[in-house]
Short mmCIF file of C-alpha atoms and ligand atoms in Angstrom, two decimals:
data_model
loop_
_atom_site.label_atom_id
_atom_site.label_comp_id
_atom_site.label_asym_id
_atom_site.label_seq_id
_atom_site.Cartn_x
_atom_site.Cartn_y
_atom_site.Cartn_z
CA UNK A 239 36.72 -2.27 7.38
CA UNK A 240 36.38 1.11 9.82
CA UNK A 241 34.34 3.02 8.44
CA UNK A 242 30.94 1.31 10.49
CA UNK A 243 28.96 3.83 9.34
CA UNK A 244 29.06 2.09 5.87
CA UNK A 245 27.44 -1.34 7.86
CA UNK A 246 24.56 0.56 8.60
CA UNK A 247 23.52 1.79 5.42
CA UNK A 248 23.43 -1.22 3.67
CA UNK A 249 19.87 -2.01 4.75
CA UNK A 250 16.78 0.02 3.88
CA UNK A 251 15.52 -0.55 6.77
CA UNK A 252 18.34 -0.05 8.99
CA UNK A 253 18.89 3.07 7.18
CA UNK A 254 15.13 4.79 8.00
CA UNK A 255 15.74 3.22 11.87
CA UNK A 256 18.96 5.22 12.17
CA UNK A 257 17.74 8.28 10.30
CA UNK A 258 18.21 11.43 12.38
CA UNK A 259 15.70 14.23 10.71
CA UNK A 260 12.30 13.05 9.36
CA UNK A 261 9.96 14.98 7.89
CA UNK A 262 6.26 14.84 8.69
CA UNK A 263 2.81 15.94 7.57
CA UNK A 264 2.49 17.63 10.76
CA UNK A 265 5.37 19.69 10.34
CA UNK A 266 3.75 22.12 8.28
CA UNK A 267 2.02 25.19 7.82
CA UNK A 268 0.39 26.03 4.59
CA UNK A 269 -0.20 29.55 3.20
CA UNK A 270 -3.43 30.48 1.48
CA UNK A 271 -4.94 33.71 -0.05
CA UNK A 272 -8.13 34.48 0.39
CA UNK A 273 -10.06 37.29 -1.73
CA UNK A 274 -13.57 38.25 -2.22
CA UNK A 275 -15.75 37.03 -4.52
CA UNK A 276 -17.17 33.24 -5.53
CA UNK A 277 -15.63 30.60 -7.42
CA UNK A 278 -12.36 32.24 -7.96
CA UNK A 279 -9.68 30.48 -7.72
CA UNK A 280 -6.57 32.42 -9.51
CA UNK A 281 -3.30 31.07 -10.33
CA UNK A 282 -0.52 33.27 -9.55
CA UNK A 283 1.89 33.44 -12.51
CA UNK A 284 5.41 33.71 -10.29
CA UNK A 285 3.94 30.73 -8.09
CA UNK A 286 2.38 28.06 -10.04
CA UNK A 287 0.45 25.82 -8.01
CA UNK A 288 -0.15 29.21 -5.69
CA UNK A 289 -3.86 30.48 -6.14
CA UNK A 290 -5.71 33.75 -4.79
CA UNK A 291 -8.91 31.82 -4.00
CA UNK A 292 -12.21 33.09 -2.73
CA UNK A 293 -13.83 32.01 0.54
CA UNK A 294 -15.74 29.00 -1.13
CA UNK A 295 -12.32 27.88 -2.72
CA UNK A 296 -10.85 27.84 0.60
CA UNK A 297 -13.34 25.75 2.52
CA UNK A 298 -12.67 22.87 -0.62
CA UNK A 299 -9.19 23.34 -0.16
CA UNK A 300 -9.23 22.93 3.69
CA UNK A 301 -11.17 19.83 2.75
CA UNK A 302 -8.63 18.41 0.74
CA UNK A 303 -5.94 19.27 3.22
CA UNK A 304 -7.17 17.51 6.12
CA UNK A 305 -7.88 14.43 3.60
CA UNK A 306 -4.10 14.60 3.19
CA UNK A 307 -3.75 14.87 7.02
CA UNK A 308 -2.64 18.88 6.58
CA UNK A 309 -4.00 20.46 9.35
CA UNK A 310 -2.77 23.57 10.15
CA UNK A 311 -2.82 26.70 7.17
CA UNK A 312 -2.02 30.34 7.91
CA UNK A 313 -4.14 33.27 6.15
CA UNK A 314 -3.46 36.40 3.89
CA UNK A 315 -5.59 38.08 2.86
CA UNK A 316 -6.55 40.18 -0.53
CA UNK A 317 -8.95 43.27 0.48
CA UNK A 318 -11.14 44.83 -2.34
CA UNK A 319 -10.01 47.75 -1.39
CA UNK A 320 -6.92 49.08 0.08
CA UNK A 321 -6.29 52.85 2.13
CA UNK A 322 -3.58 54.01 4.08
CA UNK A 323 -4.21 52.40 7.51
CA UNK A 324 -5.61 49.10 5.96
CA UNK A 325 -8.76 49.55 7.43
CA UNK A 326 -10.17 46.40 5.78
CA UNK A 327 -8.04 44.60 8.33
CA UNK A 328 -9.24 46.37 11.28
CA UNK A 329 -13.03 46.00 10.72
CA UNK A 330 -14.87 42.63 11.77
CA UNK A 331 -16.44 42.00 8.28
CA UNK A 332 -13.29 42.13 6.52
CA UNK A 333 -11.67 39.33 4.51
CA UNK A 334 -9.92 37.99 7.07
CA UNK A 335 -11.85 37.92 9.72
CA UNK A 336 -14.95 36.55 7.53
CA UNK A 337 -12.20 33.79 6.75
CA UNK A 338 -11.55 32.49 10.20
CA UNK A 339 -14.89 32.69 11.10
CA UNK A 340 -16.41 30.22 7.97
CA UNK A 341 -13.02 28.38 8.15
CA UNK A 342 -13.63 27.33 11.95
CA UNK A 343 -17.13 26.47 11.27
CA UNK A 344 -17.10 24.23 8.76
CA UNK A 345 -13.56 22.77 9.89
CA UNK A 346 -13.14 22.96 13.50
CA UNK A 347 -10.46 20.68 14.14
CA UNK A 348 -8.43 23.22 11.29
CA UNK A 349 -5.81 25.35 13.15
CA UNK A 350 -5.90 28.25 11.76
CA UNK A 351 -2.90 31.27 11.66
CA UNK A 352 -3.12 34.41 10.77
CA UNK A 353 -0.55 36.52 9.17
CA UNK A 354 -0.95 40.02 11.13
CA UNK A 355 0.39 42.77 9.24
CA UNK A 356 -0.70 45.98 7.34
CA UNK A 357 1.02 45.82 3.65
CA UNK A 358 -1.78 43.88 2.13
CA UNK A 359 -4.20 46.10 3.22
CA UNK A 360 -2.67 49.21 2.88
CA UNK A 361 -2.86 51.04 -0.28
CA UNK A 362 1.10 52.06 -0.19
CA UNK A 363 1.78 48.53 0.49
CA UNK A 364 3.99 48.99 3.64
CA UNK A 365 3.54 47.28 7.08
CA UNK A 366 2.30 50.04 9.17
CA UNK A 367 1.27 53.96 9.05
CA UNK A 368 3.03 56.09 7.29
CA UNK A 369 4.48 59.32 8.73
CA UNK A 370 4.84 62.56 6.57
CA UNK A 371 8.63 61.88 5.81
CA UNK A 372 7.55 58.03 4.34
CA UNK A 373 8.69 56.24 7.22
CA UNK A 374 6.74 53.68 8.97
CA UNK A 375 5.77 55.47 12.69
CA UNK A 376 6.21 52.27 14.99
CA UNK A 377 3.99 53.61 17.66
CA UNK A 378 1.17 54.11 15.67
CA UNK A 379 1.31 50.97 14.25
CA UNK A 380 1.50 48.73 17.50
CA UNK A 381 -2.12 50.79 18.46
CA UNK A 382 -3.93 49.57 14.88
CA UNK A 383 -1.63 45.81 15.17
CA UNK A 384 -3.68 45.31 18.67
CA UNK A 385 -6.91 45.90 17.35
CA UNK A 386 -6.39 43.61 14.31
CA UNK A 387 -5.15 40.87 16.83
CA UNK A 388 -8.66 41.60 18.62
CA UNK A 389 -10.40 40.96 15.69
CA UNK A 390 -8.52 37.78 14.56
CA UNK A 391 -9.25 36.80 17.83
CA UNK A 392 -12.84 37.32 18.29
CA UNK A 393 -13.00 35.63 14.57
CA UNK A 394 -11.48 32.82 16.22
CA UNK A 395 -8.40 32.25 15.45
CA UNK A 396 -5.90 29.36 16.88
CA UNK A 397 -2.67 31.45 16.42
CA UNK A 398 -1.63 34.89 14.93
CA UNK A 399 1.75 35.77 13.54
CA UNK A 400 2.92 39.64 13.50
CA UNK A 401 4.95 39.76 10.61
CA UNK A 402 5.49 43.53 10.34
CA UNK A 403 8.94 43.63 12.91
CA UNK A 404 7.93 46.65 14.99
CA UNK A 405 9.37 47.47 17.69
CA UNK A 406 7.77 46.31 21.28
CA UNK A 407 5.08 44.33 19.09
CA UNK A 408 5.05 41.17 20.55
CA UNK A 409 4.72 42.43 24.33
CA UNK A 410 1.76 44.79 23.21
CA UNK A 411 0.04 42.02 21.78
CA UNK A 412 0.58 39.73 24.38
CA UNK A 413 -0.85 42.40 27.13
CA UNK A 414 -3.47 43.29 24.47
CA UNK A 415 -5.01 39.99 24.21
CA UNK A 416 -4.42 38.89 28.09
CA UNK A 417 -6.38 42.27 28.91
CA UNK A 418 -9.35 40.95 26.54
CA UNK A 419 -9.35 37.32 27.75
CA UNK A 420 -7.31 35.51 25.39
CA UNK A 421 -4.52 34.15 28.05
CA UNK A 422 -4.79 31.04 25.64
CA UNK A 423 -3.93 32.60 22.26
CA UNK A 424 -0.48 31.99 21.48
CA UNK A 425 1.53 34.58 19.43
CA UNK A 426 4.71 32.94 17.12
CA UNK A 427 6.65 36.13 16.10
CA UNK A 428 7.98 36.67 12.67
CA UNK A 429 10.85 36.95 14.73
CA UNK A 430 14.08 37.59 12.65
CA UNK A 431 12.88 38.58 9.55
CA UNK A 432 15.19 39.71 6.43
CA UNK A 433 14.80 42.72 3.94
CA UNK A 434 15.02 40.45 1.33
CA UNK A 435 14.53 39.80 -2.33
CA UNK A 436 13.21 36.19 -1.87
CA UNK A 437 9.53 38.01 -1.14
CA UNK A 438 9.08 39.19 -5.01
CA UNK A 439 6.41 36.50 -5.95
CA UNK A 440 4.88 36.62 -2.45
CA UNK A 441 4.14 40.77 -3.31
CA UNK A 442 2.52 39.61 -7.39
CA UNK A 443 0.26 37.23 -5.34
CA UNK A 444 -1.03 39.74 -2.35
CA UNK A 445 -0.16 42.59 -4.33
CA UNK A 446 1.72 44.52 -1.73
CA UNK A 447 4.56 46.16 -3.55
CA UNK A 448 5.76 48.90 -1.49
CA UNK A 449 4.74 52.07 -3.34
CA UNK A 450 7.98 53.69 -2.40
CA UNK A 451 11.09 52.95 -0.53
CA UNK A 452 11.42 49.61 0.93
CA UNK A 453 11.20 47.93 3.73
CA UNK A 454 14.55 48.00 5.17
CA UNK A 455 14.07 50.56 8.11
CA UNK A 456 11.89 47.61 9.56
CA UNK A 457 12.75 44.56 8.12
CA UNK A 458 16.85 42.88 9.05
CA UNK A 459 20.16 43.29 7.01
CA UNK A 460 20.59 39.96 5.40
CA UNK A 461 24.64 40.30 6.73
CA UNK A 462 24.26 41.20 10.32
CA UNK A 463 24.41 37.54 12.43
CA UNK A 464 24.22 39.00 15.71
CA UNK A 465 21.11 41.04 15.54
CA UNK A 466 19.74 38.38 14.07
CA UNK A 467 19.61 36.39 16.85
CA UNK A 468 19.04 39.02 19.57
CA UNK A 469 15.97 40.01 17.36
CA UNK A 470 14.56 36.57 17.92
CA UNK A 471 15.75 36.56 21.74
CA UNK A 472 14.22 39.46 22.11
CA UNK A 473 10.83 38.56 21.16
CA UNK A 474 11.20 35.39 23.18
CA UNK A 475 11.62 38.10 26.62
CA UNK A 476 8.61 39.71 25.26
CA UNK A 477 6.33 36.92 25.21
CA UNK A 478 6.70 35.11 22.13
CA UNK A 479 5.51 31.39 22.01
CA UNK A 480 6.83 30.27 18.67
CA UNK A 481 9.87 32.34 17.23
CA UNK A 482 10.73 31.75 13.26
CA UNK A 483 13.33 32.74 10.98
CA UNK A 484 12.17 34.28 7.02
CA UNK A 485 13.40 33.48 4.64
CA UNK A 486 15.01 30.45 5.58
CA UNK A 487 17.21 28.36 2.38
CA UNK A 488 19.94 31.79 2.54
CA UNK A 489 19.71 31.39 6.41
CA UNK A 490 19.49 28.17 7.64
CA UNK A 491 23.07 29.16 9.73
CA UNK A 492 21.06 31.82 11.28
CA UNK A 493 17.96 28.89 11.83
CA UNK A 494 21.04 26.29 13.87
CA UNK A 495 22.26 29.62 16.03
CA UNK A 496 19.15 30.79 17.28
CA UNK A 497 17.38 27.36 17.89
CA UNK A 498 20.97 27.06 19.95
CA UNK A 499 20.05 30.33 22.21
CA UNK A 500 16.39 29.69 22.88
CA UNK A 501 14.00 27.16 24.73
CA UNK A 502 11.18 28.73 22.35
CA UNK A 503 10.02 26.24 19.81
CA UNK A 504 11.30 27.43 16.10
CA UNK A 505 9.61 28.31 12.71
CA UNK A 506 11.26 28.67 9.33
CA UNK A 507 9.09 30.64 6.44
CA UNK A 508 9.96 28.89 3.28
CA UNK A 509 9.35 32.15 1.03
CA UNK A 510 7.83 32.66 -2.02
CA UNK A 511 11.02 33.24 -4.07
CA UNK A 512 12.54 30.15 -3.08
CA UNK A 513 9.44 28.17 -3.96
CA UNK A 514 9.17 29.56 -7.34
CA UNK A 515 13.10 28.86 -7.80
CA UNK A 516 12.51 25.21 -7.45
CA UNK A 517 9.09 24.86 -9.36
CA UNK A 518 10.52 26.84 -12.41
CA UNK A 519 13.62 24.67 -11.98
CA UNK A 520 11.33 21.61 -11.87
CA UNK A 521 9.04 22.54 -14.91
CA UNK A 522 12.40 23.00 -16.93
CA UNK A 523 13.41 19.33 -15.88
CA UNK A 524 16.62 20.93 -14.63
CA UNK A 525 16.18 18.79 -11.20
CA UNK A 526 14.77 15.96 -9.72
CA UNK A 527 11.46 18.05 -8.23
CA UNK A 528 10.10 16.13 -5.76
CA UNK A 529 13.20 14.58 -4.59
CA UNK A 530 14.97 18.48 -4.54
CA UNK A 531 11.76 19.21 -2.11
CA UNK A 532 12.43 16.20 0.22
CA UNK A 533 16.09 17.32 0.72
CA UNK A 534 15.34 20.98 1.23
CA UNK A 535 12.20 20.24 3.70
CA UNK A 536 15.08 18.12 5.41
CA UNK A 537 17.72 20.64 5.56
CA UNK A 538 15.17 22.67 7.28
CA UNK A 539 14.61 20.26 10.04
CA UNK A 540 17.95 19.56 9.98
CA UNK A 541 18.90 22.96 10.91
CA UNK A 542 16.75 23.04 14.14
CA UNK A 543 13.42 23.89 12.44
CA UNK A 544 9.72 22.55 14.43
CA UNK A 545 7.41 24.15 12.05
CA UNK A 546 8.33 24.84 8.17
CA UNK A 547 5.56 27.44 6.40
CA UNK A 548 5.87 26.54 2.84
CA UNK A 549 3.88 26.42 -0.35
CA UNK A 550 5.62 23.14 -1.08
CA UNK A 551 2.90 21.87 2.01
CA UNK A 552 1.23 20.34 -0.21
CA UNK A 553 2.72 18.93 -2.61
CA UNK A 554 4.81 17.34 0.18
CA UNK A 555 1.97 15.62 2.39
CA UNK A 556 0.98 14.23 -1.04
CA UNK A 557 4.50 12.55 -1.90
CA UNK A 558 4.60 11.45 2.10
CA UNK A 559 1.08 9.78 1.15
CA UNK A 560 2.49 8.56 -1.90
CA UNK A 561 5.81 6.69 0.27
CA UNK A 562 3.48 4.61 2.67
C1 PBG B 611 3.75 40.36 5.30
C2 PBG B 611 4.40 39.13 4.83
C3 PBG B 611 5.27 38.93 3.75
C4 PBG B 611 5.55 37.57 3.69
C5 PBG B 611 4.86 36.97 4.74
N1 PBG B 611 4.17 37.95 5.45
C6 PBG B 611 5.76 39.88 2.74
C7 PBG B 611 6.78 40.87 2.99
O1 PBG B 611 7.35 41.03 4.05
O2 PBG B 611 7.00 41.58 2.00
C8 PBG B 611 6.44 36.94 2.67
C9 PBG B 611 6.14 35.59 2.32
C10 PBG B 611 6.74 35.09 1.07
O3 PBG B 611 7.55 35.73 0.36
O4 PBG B 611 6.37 33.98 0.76
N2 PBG B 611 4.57 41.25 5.97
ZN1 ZN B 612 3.87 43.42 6.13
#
């Protein structure tokens, strides 16, 4: 007799009128890896329903995507071979570049992101040069990070993403490409990003492993709150258009606080380990799959998220097909 909330949900329709989060086609981003090569398109045994593809196998699968009205995909990419300053990446004939380029041709209307980093490239799989004493030097890095955001851009690009977390990054990008003419580029910063162990598959499929050590002089303690969010706020004062939060199911608190402290507009990076925790899940018929996507793409949104990066994309714009 009080509750009224109970009223509301009797009807269906009702129910979707009064329904706070919703979850769109258009909120994603979807992840592909691109390698050399023709016809190749590899599954990747931690992800299934994750392939390293080659070029050709990404221009079909950007045509299927925009059947299923998923338009926007961000880029890794797989160099033949790998050195110690990922030179691959700097070069204007390299994977990724070659990528944008054939992916805005045939697909204009395709916005296309680039991951910028260095620990798929590099042959001792970390995100920047290394000093003597194994320790990413930060300085060095931001020098080679501009000139790989110079080449995205000239490629053509619609957006990059630095995911490597160095320090001063996202101003010397942004000064970078406004000194080369590319006011219009916007930059969304892997923001607050985790040392975490959610990234296993994600190194199997690009096959960045660190050789040594690990990643935790660069990347964020998983227990400090705090610098978590004045990571992100700092990136906003340095020019960042889009901030995001990786990975995102452990830290969807972290997702509601900084979405809380900024105007920015927010990303969450649905990683690689959580994917594969729900498709083995699903493949066992432990869960409800599709149904354990929905609510987790909601939680998401829930928790303050505009864009969600996952390699559930998919999967999702085909059961939001399937609803209609
Ligand atoms: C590159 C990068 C990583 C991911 C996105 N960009 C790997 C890492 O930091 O090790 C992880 C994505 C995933 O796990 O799905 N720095
Ligand atoms: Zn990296």
């Amino acid at each position: 007799m009080f509750d009224r909330f109970r009223r509301t949900r009797i009807n269906p329709t009702l129910r979707n009128l009064l329904r706070e989060t919703k979850v769109s086609v258009d909120d994603f981003i979807y992840p592909l890896f691109v390698r050399s090569g023709e016809g190749i398109k590899t599954e990747v045994a931690s992800m299934p329903g994750v392939y390293q593809m080659s070029l050709d196998e990404v221009l079909k699968e950007c045509s299927e995507l925009s059947k299923l009205g998923l338009n926007s995909i961000i880029l890794f990419g797989i160099p033949d071979v790998k050195d110690s300053i990922g030179s691959d990446s700097l070069c204007e004939h390299g994977i990724i570049a070659n990528a944008v380029r054939e992916i805005k041709k045939e697909y204009p209307d395709m916005f296309v992101v680039t991951d910028l980093c260095f620990c798929e490239y590099t042959d001792h799989g970390h995100c920047g040069i290394i000093d003597e004493n194994e320790t990413v030097n930060n300085d060095a890095t931001l020098e080679i990070s501009a000139q790989q955001a110079i080449i995205h851009a000239k490629a053509g690009v619609d957006m990059i993403a630095p995911s490597g977390m160095m320090d001063g990054i996202i101003v010397t990008l942004r000064e970078t490409l406004d000194g080369a003419g590319y006011e219009n580029l916007p930059i969304m910063s892997y923001s607050t990003k985790f040392a975490s162990g959610y990234y296993g598959p994600f190194r199997d499929v690009a096959e960045s492993t660190p050789s040594f050590g690990d990643r935790s002089s660069y990347q964020m303690d998983p227990a400090n709150r705090r610098e978590a969010i004045a990571e992100s706020i700092s990136d906003e004062l340095q020019g960042a258009d889009i901030l995001m939060v990786k990975p995102v199911l452990a830290y969807l608190d972290i997702v509601r606080e900084i979405k809380d402290a900024t105007s920015l507009p927010m990303a969450v990076y649905n990683v690689s380990g959580e994917y594969a925790m729900l498709k083995m899940a699903g493949m066992n018929d432990l869960i409800d799959y599709d149904r354990v996507v929905m609510e987790t793409m909601i939680s998401f949104k829930r928790a303050g998220a505009d864009i969600i990066i996952s390699y559930h994309a998919k999967e999702v714009a085909l059961m939001l097909k399937d609803q209609k």
